[in-house]
CSV table of C-alpha atoms in Angstrom, one decimal:
chain,number,residue,atom,x,y,z
A,34,UNK,CA,-9.1,-0.5,-33.5
A,35,UNK,CA,-7.3,2.3,-35.2
A,36,UNK,CA,-5.9,5.1,-33.2
A,37,UNK,CA,-6.6,8.7,-34.1
A,38,UNK,CA,-3.9,10.1,-36.4
A,39,UNK,CA,-3.3,12.9,-34.0
A,40,UNK,CA,-4.0,12.4,-30.3
A,41,UNK,CA,-3.6,15.2,-27.8
A,42,UNK,CA,-3.1,14.1,-24.2
A,43,UNK,CA,-2.7,16.0,-20.9
A,44,UNK,CA,-0.6,13.7,-18.8
A,45,UNK,CA,0.4,13.9,-15.2
A,46,UNK,CA,4.1,13.8,-15.8
A,47,UNK,CA,4.9,13.1,-12.2
A,48,UNK,CA,3.1,9.7,-12.5
A,49,UNK,CA,5.9,7.5,-13.8
A,50,UNK,CA,6.5,3.9,-14.7
A,51,UNK,CA,6.2,1.1,-12.1
A,52,UNK,CA,9.5,2.0,-10.4
A,53,UNK,CA,8.4,5.5,-9.5
A,54,UNK,CA,9.4,6.7,-6.0
A,55,UNK,CA,6.7,9.3,-5.3
A,56,UNK,CA,3.3,7.8,-6.2
A,57,UNK,CA,0.2,7.8,-4.2
A,58,UNK,CA,-0.9,4.2,-3.5
A,59,UNK,CA,-4.5,5.0,-4.4
A,60,UNK,CA,-3.8,6.3,-7.9
A,61,UNK,CA,-5.3,4.4,-10.8
A,62,UNK,CA,-5.9,4.9,-14.5
A,63,UNK,CA,-8.3,7.8,-14.6
A,64,UNK,CA,-9.6,10.1,-17.4
A,65,UNK,CA,-10.8,13.3,-15.9
A,66,UNK,CA,-12.0,15.2,-18.9
A,67,UNK,CA,-12.4,14.7,-22.6
A,68,UNK,CA,-13.5,17.0,-25.4
A,69,UNK,CA,-13.0,17.7,-29.1
A,70,UNK,CA,-10.9,20.6,-30.2
A,71,UNK,CA,-12.0,22.8,-33.2
A,72,UNK,CA,-9.4,21.1,-35.4
A,73,UNK,CA,-10.8,17.7,-34.5
A,74,UNK,CA,-8.2,16.6,-32.1
A,75,UNK,CA,-9.1,14.7,-29.0
A,76,UNK,CA,-8.3,16.5,-25.7
A,77,UNK,CA,-8.0,14.2,-22.7
A,78,UNK,CA,-6.9,14.5,-19.1
A,79,UNK,CA,-5.4,11.3,-17.8
A,80,UNK,CA,-3.3,10.1,-14.9
A,81,UNK,CA,-1.1,7.1,-15.1
A,82,UNK,CA,-0.8,4.9,-11.9
A,83,UNK,CA,2.3,3.2,-10.5
A,84,UNK,CA,1.1,-0.2,-11.6
A,85,UNK,CA,-2.0,-1.9,-12.9
A,86,UNK,CA,-3.8,-4.0,-10.4
A,87,UNK,CA,-7.2,-5.6,-10.2
A,88,UNK,CA,-7.8,-4.6,-6.6
A,89,UNK,CA,-10.9,-2.7,-7.5
A,90,UNK,CA,-12.3,-5.4,-9.7
A,91,UNK,CA,-15.7,-6.8,-8.7
A,92,UNK,CA,-14.6,-10.4,-8.9
A,93,UNK,CA,-11.5,-9.7,-6.8
A,94,UNK,CA,-13.8,-8.2,-4.1
A,95,UNK,CA,-16.1,-11.2,-4.3
A,96,UNK,CA,-13.1,-13.5,-3.9
A,97,UNK,CA,-11.8,-11.6,-0.9
A,98,UNK,CA,-15.3,-11.8,0.7
A,99,UNK,CA,-15.5,-15.5,0.0
A,100,UNK,CA,-12.0,-16.0,1.5
A,101,UNK,CA,-13.2,-14.3,4.6
A,102,UNK,CA,-16.3,-16.5,4.8
A,103,UNK,CA,-14.1,-19.6,4.4
A,104,UNK,CA,-11.8,-18.4,7.2
A,105,UNK,CA,-14.8,-17.8,9.5
A,106,UNK,CA,-16.2,-21.2,8.7
A,107,UNK,CA,-12.9,-22.8,9.4
A,108,UNK,CA,-12.6,-21.1,12.7
A,109,UNK,CA,-16.1,-22.1,13.7
A,110,UNK,CA,-15.3,-25.7,12.7
A,111,UNK,CA,-12.2,-25.6,15.0
A,112,UNK,CA,-14.3,-24.4,17.9
A,113,UNK,CA,-16.9,-27.1,17.3
A,114,UNK,CA,-14.1,-29.8,17.1
A,115,UNK,CA,-12.6,-28.7,20.4
A,116,UNK,CA,-16.0,-28.6,22.1
A,117,UNK,CA,-17.1,-31.9,20.7
A,118,UNK,CA,-13.8,-33.6,21.8
A,119,UNK,CA,-14.3,-32.2,25.4
A,120,UNK,CA,-17.9,-33.3,25.5
A,121,UNK,CA,-17.1,-36.8,24.1
A,122,UNK,CA,-14.6,-37.3,26.9
A,123,UNK,CA,-17.4,-36.5,29.4
A,124,UNK,CA,-19.9,-38.8,27.7
A,125,UNK,CA,-17.4,-41.7,27.8
A,126,UNK,CA,-16.9,-41.1,31.5
A,127,UNK,CA,-20.6,-41.3,32.2
A,128,UNK,CA,-21.2,-44.3,30.0
A,129,UNK,CA,-20.2,-46.7,32.9
A,130,UNK,CA,-22.5,-44.8,35.2
A,131,UNK,CA,-25.4,-45.2,32.8
A,132,UNK,CA,-24.7,-49.0,32.4
A,133,UNK,CA,-24.7,-49.5,36.2
A,134,UNK,CA,-27.9,-47.4,36.6
A,135,UNK,CA,-29.6,-49.5,33.8
A,136,UNK,CA,-28.7,-52.8,35.5
A,137,UNK,CA,-30.0,-51.6,38.9
A,138,UNK,CA,-33.3,-50.4,37.3
A,139,UNK,CA,-33.8,-53.8,35.8
A,140,UNK,CA,-33.3,-55.5,39.1
A,141,UNK,CA,-35.7,-53.1,40.8
A,142,UNK,CA,-38.3,-53.7,38.1
A,143,UNK,CA,-38.1,-57.5,38.3
A,144,UNK,CA,-38.1,-57.6,42.1
A,145,UNK,CA,-39.7,-54.6,43.8
A,146,UNK,CA,-39.3,-56.3,47.2
A,147,UNK,CA,-35.5,-55.8,46.9
A,148,UNK,CA,-35.9,-52.0,46.5
A,149,UNK,CA,-35.3,-50.9,50.0
A,150,UNK,CA,-34.4,-47.4,51.3
A,151,UNK,CA,-30.7,-48.0,50.8
A,152,UNK,CA,-31.2,-49.2,47.2
A,153,UNK,CA,-33.4,-46.3,46.4
A,154,UNK,CA,-30.8,-43.8,47.7
A,155,UNK,CA,-28.1,-45.5,45.6
A,156,UNK,CA,-30.3,-45.1,42.5
A,157,UNK,CA,-30.9,-41.4,43.4
A,158,UNK,CA,-27.2,-40.8,43.8
A,159,UNK,CA,-26.5,-42.4,40.4
A,160,UNK,CA,-29.1,-40.1,38.8
A,161,UNK,CA,-27.6,-37.1,40.4
A,162,UNK,CA,-24.2,-38.0,38.9
A,163,UNK,CA,-25.9,-38.0,35.5
A,164,UNK,CA,-27.5,-34.6,35.8
A,165,UNK,CA,-24.5,-32.7,34.2
A,166,UNK,CA,-25.1,-34.7,31.1
A,167,UNK,CA,-28.2,-32.7,30.4
A,168,UNK,CA,-26.4,-29.4,29.4
A,169,UNK,CA,-23.9,-31.4,27.4
A,170,UNK,CA,-26.8,-32.8,25.4
A,171,UNK,CA,-28.3,-29.3,25.1
A,172,UNK,CA,-25.0,-28.1,23.7
A,173,UNK,CA,-25.0,-30.9,21.2
A,174,UNK,CA,-28.4,-29.7,20.0
A,175,UNK,CA,-27.1,-26.2,19.6
A,176,UNK,CA,-24.0,-27.4,17.8
A,177,UNK,CA,-26.2,-29.4,15.5
A,178,UNK,CA,-28.0,-26.2,14.5
A,179,UNK,CA,-24.6,-24.5,13.9
A,180,UNK,CA,-23.4,-27.4,11.7
A,181,UNK,CA,-26.6,-26.9,9.6
A,182,UNK,CA,-25.8,-23.2,9.3
A,183,UNK,CA,-22.2,-24.0,8.4
A,184,UNK,CA,-23.3,-26.4,5.7
A,185,UNK,CA,-25.5,-23.7,4.2
A,186,UNK,CA,-22.6,-21.3,4.2
A,187,UNK,CA,-20.3,-23.8,2.5
A,188,UNK,CA,-23.1,-24.5,0.0
A,189,UNK,CA,-23.4,-20.7,-0.7
A,190,UNK,CA,-19.6,-20.3,-1.0
A,191,UNK,CA,-19.4,-23.2,-3.4
A,192,UNK,CA,-22.1,-21.7,-5.5
A,193,UNK,CA,-20.4,-18.3,-5.6
A,194,UNK,CA,-17.1,-19.8,-6.5
A,195,UNK,CA,-18.7,-21.9,-9.3
A,196,UNK,CA,-20.4,-18.7,-10.7
A,197,UNK,CA,-17.1,-16.8,-10.7
A,198,UNK,CA,-15.3,-19.7,-12.2
A,199,UNK,CA,-17.8,-19.9,-15.0
A,200,UNK,CA,-17.6,-16.1,-15.6
A,201,UNK,CA,-13.8,-16.2,-15.7
A,202,UNK,CA,-13.9,-19.1,-18.1
A,203,UNK,CA,-16.4,-17.3,-20.3
A,204,UNK,CA,-14.3,-14.2,-20.6
A,205,UNK,CA,-10.8,-15.8,-20.2
A,206,UNK,CA,-10.1,-13.4,-17.3
A,207,UNK,CA,-6.5,-14.3,-17.0
A,208,UNK,CA,-5.9,-13.5,-20.6
A,209,UNK,CA,-7.7,-10.2,-20.3
A,210,UNK,CA,-5.6,-9.3,-17.2
A,211,UNK,CA,-2.4,-10.2,-19.1
A,212,UNK,CA,-3.5,-7.9,-22.0
A,213,UNK,CA,-4.2,-5.1,-19.6
A,214,UNK,CA,-0.8,-5.4,-18.0
A,215,UNK,CA,0.9,-5.4,-21.5
A,216,UNK,CA,-1.2,-2.3,-22.5
A,217,UNK,CA,-0.2,-0.5,-19.3
A,218,UNK,CA,3.5,-1.3,-19.9
A,219,UNK,CA,3.2,0.1,-23.4
A,220,UNK,CA,1.5,3.3,-22.1
A,221,UNK,CA,4.1,3.7,-19.4
A,222,UNK,CA,6.9,3.3,-22.0
A,223,UNK,CA,5.1,5.8,-24.2
A,224,UNK,CA,5.0,8.3,-21.4
A,225,UNK,CA,8.7,7.9,-20.8
A,226,UNK,CA,9.3,8.7,-24.5
A,227,UNK,CA,7.0,11.7,-24.6
A,228,UNK,CA,8.4,14.9,-26.0
A,229,UNK,CA,8.6,18.1,-24.1
A,230,UNK,CA,5.5,19.7,-22.6
A,231,UNK,CA,4.3,22.9,-21.1
A,232,UNK,CA,3.9,23.1,-17.3
A,233,UNK,CA,0.2,23.4,-16.4
A,234,UNK,CA,0.1,22.3,-12.8
A,235,UNK,CA,2.0,21.3,-9.6
A,236,UNK,CA,0.8,18.7,-7.2
A,237,UNK,CA,0.5,18.9,-3.5
A,238,UNK,CA,3.8,18.4,-1.7
A,239,UNK,CA,5.1,15.0,-0.7
A,240,UNK,CA,7.5,15.2,2.3
A,241,UNK,CA,10.3,12.6,2.0
A,242,UNK,CA,12.3,13.5,5.1
A,243,UNK,CA,12.8,16.2,7.7
A,244,UNK,CA,16.5,16.6,8.2
A,245,UNK,CA,19.2,19.3,8.3
A,246,UNK,CA,19.2,23.0,8.7
A,247,UNK,CA,16.8,25.6,7.2
A,248,UNK,CA,18.8,25.7,3.9
A,249,UNK,CA,20.3,23.0,1.8
A,250,UNK,CA,19.9,20.8,-1.3
A,251,UNK,CA,19.3,17.2,-2.2
A,252,UNK,CA,19.1,15.4,-5.6
A,253,UNK,CA,19.4,12.3,-7.7
A,254,UNK,CA,21.4,11.9,-10.9
A,255,UNK,CA,19.2,12.9,-13.7
A,256,UNK,CA,21.2,10.8,-16.2
A,257,UNK,CA,21.5,7.6,-14.2
A,258,UNK,CA,19.5,4.5,-15.2
A,259,UNK,CA,16.2,3.8,-13.5
A,260,UNK,CA,17.8,1.1,-11.3
A,261,UNK,CA,20.2,3.7,-9.8
A,262,UNK,CA,18.3,5.5,-7.0
A,263,UNK,CA,21.2,7.1,-5.2
A,264,UNK,CA,20.5,10.3,-3.3
A,265,UNK,CA,23.0,13.2,-2.7
A,266,UNK,CA,22.5,15.5,0.3
A,267,UNK,CA,24.2,18.8,1.0
A,268,UNK,CA,23.2,20.6,4.1
A,269,UNK,CA,23.8,24.4,4.4
A,270,UNK,CA,24.2,27.2,1.8
A,271,UNK,CA,27.8,28.4,2.1
A,272,UNK,CA,31.3,27.1,2.9
A,273,UNK,CA,30.1,23.5,3.0
A,274,UNK,CA,32.3,20.7,1.7
A,275,UNK,CA,30.6,17.5,2.9
A,276,UNK,CA,28.4,15.7,0.4
A,277,UNK,CA,26.5,12.5,1.6
A,278,UNK,CA,25.7,9.9,-1.0
A,279,UNK,CA,22.9,7.5,0.0
A,280,UNK,CA,22.6,4.1,-1.8
A,281,UNK,CA,18.8,4.3,-2.2
A,282,UNK,CA,15.9,6.6,-1.4
A,283,UNK,CA,14.9,4.3,1.5
A,284,UNK,CA,18.4,4.6,2.9
A,285,UNK,CA,18.1,8.4,2.7
A,286,UNK,CA,14.8,8.3,4.5
A,287,UNK,CA,16.3,6.3,7.3
A,288,UNK,CA,19.7,8.0,7.3
A,289,UNK,CA,21.6,4.8,6.7
A,290,UNK,CA,24.0,3.3,4.2
A,291,UNK,CA,25.8,6.4,2.9
A,292,UNK,CA,29.3,7.4,2.0
A,293,UNK,CA,30.9,10.9,2.4
A,294,UNK,CA,32.6,13.0,-0.2
A,295,UNK,CA,34.7,15.9,1.0
A,296,UNK,CA,34.9,18.5,-1.8
A,297,UNK,CA,38.3,20.2,-2.4
A,298,UNK,CA,36.5,23.6,-2.7
A,299,UNK,CA,33.6,24.8,-0.5
A,300,UNK,CA,30.3,25.6,-2.2
A,301,UNK,CA,28.1,28.7,-2.3
A,302,UNK,CA,24.3,28.6,-2.5
A,303,UNK,CA,22.1,25.6,-3.0
A,304,UNK,CA,21.9,25.5,-6.8
A,305,UNK,CA,23.9,22.3,-7.2
A,306,UNK,CA,23.0,19.4,-9.5
A,307,UNK,CA,24.3,15.9,-10.1
A,308,UNK,CA,24.5,15.1,-13.8
A,309,UNK,CA,26.0,11.9,-15.3
A,310,UNK,CA,28.0,11.0,-12.2
A,311,UNK,CA,29.4,14.5,-11.5
A,312,UNK,CA,28.4,17.3,-9.2
A,313,UNK,CA,28.2,20.8,-10.6
A,314,UNK,CA,28.4,23.7,-8.1
A,315,UNK,CA,29.5,27.3,-7.5
A,316,UNK,CA,32.8,27.7,-5.7
A,317,UNK,CA,32.4,29.9,-2.5
A,318,UNK,CA,33.2,33.6,-2.9
A,319,UNK,CA,33.7,33.4,-6.6
A,320,UNK,CA,31.9,33.1,-9.9
A,321,UNK,CA,33.9,29.9,-10.6
A,322,UNK,CA,31.8,26.8,-11.4
A,323,UNK,CA,33.2,23.4,-10.6
A,324,UNK,CA,32.6,19.9,-12.0
A,325,UNK,CA,33.4,17.2,-9.3
A,326,UNK,CA,33.5,13.6,-10.4
A,327,UNK,CA,32.2,11.3,-7.6
A,328,UNK,CA,33.8,8.0,-8.7
A,329,UNK,CA,37.3,9.5,-9.0
A,330,UNK,CA,36.7,11.9,-6.2
A,331,UNK,CA,38.4,14.7,-8.2
A,332,UNK,CA,37.7,18.0,-9.9
A,333,UNK,CA,37.5,17.4,-13.7
A,334,UNK,CA,37.1,21.0,-14.7
A,335,UNK,CA,36.5,24.4,-13.2
A,336,UNK,CA,35.8,27.6,-15.1
A,337,UNK,CA,34.9,31.2,-14.3
A,338,UNK,CA,31.4,32.2,-15.4
A,339,UNK,CA,32.4,35.6,-16.9
A,340,UNK,CA,30.4,38.5,-15.6
A,341,UNK,CA,28.2,36.5,-13.3
A,342,UNK,CA,27.5,38.0,-9.9
A,343,UNK,CA,28.5,36.1,-6.8
A,344,UNK,CA,28.7,36.5,-3.0
A,345,UNK,CA,25.1,37.6,-2.6
A,346,UNK,CA,25.4,40.2,-5.4
A,347,UNK,CA,22.4,38.9,-7.3
A,348,UNK,CA,20.7,36.2,-5.3
A,349,UNK,CA,17.2,35.0,-5.2
A,350,UNK,CA,14.8,36.8,-2.8
A,351,UNK,CA,15.8,34.6,0.1
A,352,UNK,CA,19.5,35.4,-0.2
A,353,UNK,CA,21.8,32.5,0.8
A,354,UNK,CA,24.6,33.2,-1.8
A,355,UNK,CA,22.1,31.9,-4.5
A,356,UNK,CA,23.8,33.9,-7.3
A,357,UNK,CA,24.5,30.9,-9.5
A,358,UNK,CA,22.0,28.1,-10.0
A,359,UNK,CA,22.7,25.0,-12.0
A,360,UNK,CA,19.7,23.1,-13.6
A,361,UNK,CA,19.1,20.0,-15.7
A,362,UNK,CA,16.2,19.3,-17.9
A,363,UNK,CA,15.4,17.2,-21.0
A,364,UNK,CA,17.8,19.4,-23.1
A,365,UNK,CA,20.8,19.1,-20.8
A,366,UNK,CA,22.7,21.3,-18.4
A,367,UNK,CA,21.9,25.0,-17.7
A,368,UNK,CA,23.1,27.8,-15.5
A,369,UNK,CA,20.9,30.6,-14.2
A,370,UNK,CA,22.6,33.8,-12.9
A,371,UNK,CA,22.8,37.5,-13.4
A,372,UNK,CA,25.4,40.1,-14.6
A,373,UNK,CA,25.8,43.8,-14.2
A,374,UNK,CA,25.5,44.1,-17.9
A,375,UNK,CA,22.0,42.6,-17.7
A,376,UNK,CA,21.0,45.0,-14.9
A,377,UNK,CA,20.2,42.3,-12.4
A,378,UNK,CA,17.8,40.4,-14.8
A,379,UNK,CA,18.0,36.6,-14.9
A,380,UNK,CA,20.3,35.2,-17.5
A,381,UNK,CA,19.8,31.6,-18.8
A,382,UNK,CA,22.8,29.9,-20.3
A,383,UNK,CA,23.1,26.5,-22.0
A,384,UNK,CA,26.3,24.9,-20.6
A,385,UNK,CA,28.6,22.2,-22.1
A,386,UNK,CA,28.7,19.6,-19.4
A,387,UNK,CA,32.2,18.5,-20.4
A,388,UNK,CA,34.0,21.8,-20.6
A,389,UNK,CA,31.6,24.1,-18.7
A,390,UNK,CA,31.7,26.5,-21.6
A,391,UNK,CA,28.6,28.7,-22.3
A,392,UNK,CA,27.0,27.6,-25.5
A,393,UNK,CA,24.3,30.2,-25.7
A,394,UNK,CA,22.6,32.7,-23.3
A,395,UNK,CA,19.2,34.5,-23.0
A,396,UNK,CA,18.3,37.6,-21.1
A,397,UNK,CA,14.9,36.9,-19.6
A,398,UNK,CA,14.2,40.5,-18.5
A,399,UNK,CA,13.0,39.2,-15.1
A,400,UNK,CA,14.8,40.7,-12.0
A,401,UNK,CA,16.4,37.9,-10.1
A,402,UNK,CA,16.0,39.5,-6.7
A,403,UNK,CA,12.2,39.4,-7.3
A,404,UNK,CA,12.3,35.6,-7.9
A,405,UNK,CA,11.8,33.1,-5.1
A,406,UNK,CA,13.4,30.3,-7.0
A,407,UNK,CA,13.4,28.9,-10.6
A,408,UNK,CA,13.7,25.7,-12.5
A,409,UNK,CA,14.0,24.5,-16.1
A,410,UNK,CA,11.5,22.1,-17.9
A,411,UNK,CA,12.0,21.3,-21.6
A,412,UNK,CA,14.0,24.5,-22.3
A,413,UNK,CA,11.6,26.8,-20.5
A,414,UNK,CA,12.6,28.6,-17.3
A,415,UNK,CA,9.8,28.8,-14.7
A,416,UNK,CA,10.2,31.4,-12.0
A,417,UNK,CA,8.3,31.6,-8.7
A,418,UNK,CA,7.4,35.0,-7.3
A,419,UNK,CA,8.3,34.2,-3.7
A,420,UNK,CA,10.1,31.7,-1.5
A,421,UNK,CA,7.5,32.1,1.2
A,422,UNK,CA,3.9,30.8,1.7
A,423,UNK,CA,1.6,31.7,-1.1
A,424,UNK,CA,4.2,31.4,-3.8
A,425,UNK,CA,3.2,30.8,-7.4
A,426,UNK,CA,4.9,29.9,-10.7
A,427,UNK,CA,4.6,33.4,-12.0
A,428,UNK,CA,6.8,33.8,-15.0
A,429,UNK,CA,7.9,31.5,-17.9
A,430,UNK,CA,10.7,32.2,-20.4
A,431,UNK,CA,10.8,30.0,-23.6
A,432,UNK,CA,14.4,29.7,-24.9
A,433,UNK,CA,13.1,28.0,-28.1
A,434,UNK,CA,11.3,31.3,-29.1
A,435,UNK,CA,13.1,33.8,-26.9
A,436,UNK,CA,9.7,34.9,-25.6
A,437,UNK,CA,8.1,35.0,-22.2
A,438,UNK,CA,4.7,35.0,-20.5
A,439,UNK,CA,3.3,35.6,-17.1
A,440,UNK,CA,1.7,32.5,-15.5
A,441,UNK,CA,-0.5,31.7,-12.5
A,442,UNK,CA,0.4,28.2,-11.3
A,443,UNK,CA,0.0,27.9,-7.6
A,444,UNK,CA,1.8,25.3,-5.5
A,445,UNK,CA,1.6,24.6,-1.8
A,446,UNK,CA,4.6,25.9,0.2
A,447,UNK,CA,4.0,23.6,3.2
A,448,UNK,CA,6.9,24.7,5.4
A,449,UNK,CA,7.0,28.3,4.3
A,450,UNK,CA,10.6,28.7,3.2
A,451,UNK,CA,11.9,27.2,0.0
A,452,UNK,CA,15.7,27.5,-0.5
A,453,UNK,CA,16.1,25.0,-3.3
A,454,UNK,CA,13.8,24.1,-6.2
A,455,UNK,CA,14.9,21.9,-9.1
A,456,UNK,CA,13.3,19.8,-11.8
A,457,UNK,CA,14.4,16.2,-12.3
A,458,UNK,CA,13.6,15.1,-16.0
A,459,UNK,CA,14.2,11.4,-15.3
A,460,UNK,CA,11.5,11.3,-12.6
A,461,UNK,CA,9.6,14.3,-13.8
A,462,UNK,CA,9.2,15.7,-10.3
A,463,UNK,CA,10.3,18.9,-8.5
A,464,UNK,CA,12.9,18.5,-5.7
A,465,UNK,CA,12.7,21.1,-2.9
A,466,UNK,CA,14.4,21.9,0.3
A,467,UNK,CA,11.8,23.6,2.5
A,468,UNK,CA,12.8,24.8,5.9
A,469,UNK,CA,14.7,21.6,6.9
A,470,UNK,CA,12.3,19.3,5.0
A,471,UNK,CA,13.1,17.4,1.8
A,472,UNK,CA,10.0,17.6,-0.4
A,473,UNK,CA,8.9,16.6,-3.9
A,474,UNK,CA,6.1,17.8,-6.2
A,475,UNK,CA,4.7,16.0,-9.2
A,476,UNK,CA,4.2,18.2,-12.2
A,477,UNK,CA,1.5,18.1,-14.9
A,478,UNK,CA,2.8,18.8,-18.5
A,479,UNK,CA,0.8,19.4,-21.6
A,480,UNK,CA,1.9,17.1,-24.5
A,481,UNK,CA,0.9,16.8,-28.1
A,482,UNK,CA,1.4,13.2,-29.3
A,483,UNK,CA,1.1,12.2,-32.9
A,484,UNK,CA,0.7,8.5,-33.4
A,485,UNK,CA,-1.0,5.9,-35.5
A,486,UNK,CA,-1.2,2.1,-35.6
A,487,UNK,CA,-3.2,-0.8,-34.2
A,488,UNK,CA,-4.1,-1.3,-30.5
């Protein structure tokens, strides 16, 4: 089947490949809407799951039900076996009594004169001893009925298994499942290679951990390979020097397996990022930006961000020495700050990650003190109108066209005080520090994909 020459997809960018960290277990391949644009392009809304499974497949449900029936039959057979063994022991015990009673009845029948009062009482006693055999025989009758029912169950299970086996054989189910997995892998790989998109939605929050003070930051390395899931944790917003490096996300959640880095210079604010093995941060009480390399535990470069406000001169609305905010997106390293020359409006600067030199700057025209937080996606700065409950992504500035627009993208501020908000292009999620909680949000981006070829 030929693909359309131009296919337009709206993809939930937070839904990543199989190694994603923040995926709902109930997500599956879903197409929410589809329509045709005036130019003939196909418009779809789709969500990619963590991994493809056949858990919802009808045959899988039938097999699970059959397995439950087989288990029930097996348990019933065990009960019958134990009960039959117990009753058989009793029957063997009464066998000698029955033989003795039979011989005495023969004698009494052949010679009724020998049947005196004593002999009659002995016969009566032997019969009394055999009375408990009656309920045992009744139980045997009930067990016989159960065995008949179990035989019917086994017959039904066998028939159902045969039908499923024939259906699987007819459609080569294993081959179909293999092709589905291959297709999902191709689609996941396609998503990872998608070009930049426009933010259209933010998911509900996913709380990863509750730890630390009201303010802080946490992050992963946006340039690390997918197998590297280290997490860095920096509690507090000023004069801090201790950075914790957790080996994996699970270690971060449990608070185990971490090493400590002691920075040579204290930090200011929460706008730090880890990029290609180094931490970028603002030095306390200065507009100096620092690049600290974790492996060598040394400062590789530091440079003054000329004209940038610091020490709560131009912070976000929540304060916290948040004058200078580093960010990373698909295009590289950025710095967001404000200068007196720009009259307190947000300035976006592209930064050389090796030298910390400013490559180019844009004046967004948006007052920084009116912004709750901001983040970069695909060269676009998105600004929230508050750090408190009810916040929205209110403003977008496009560096590729040097233009802006006002937006209305709500997101749920669950713990009512966001002091750090950063986009991770590797995982395509937003990292936040929200009132002592480490939280992530999936994002929905609008992509235009041009492709052709055979399925």
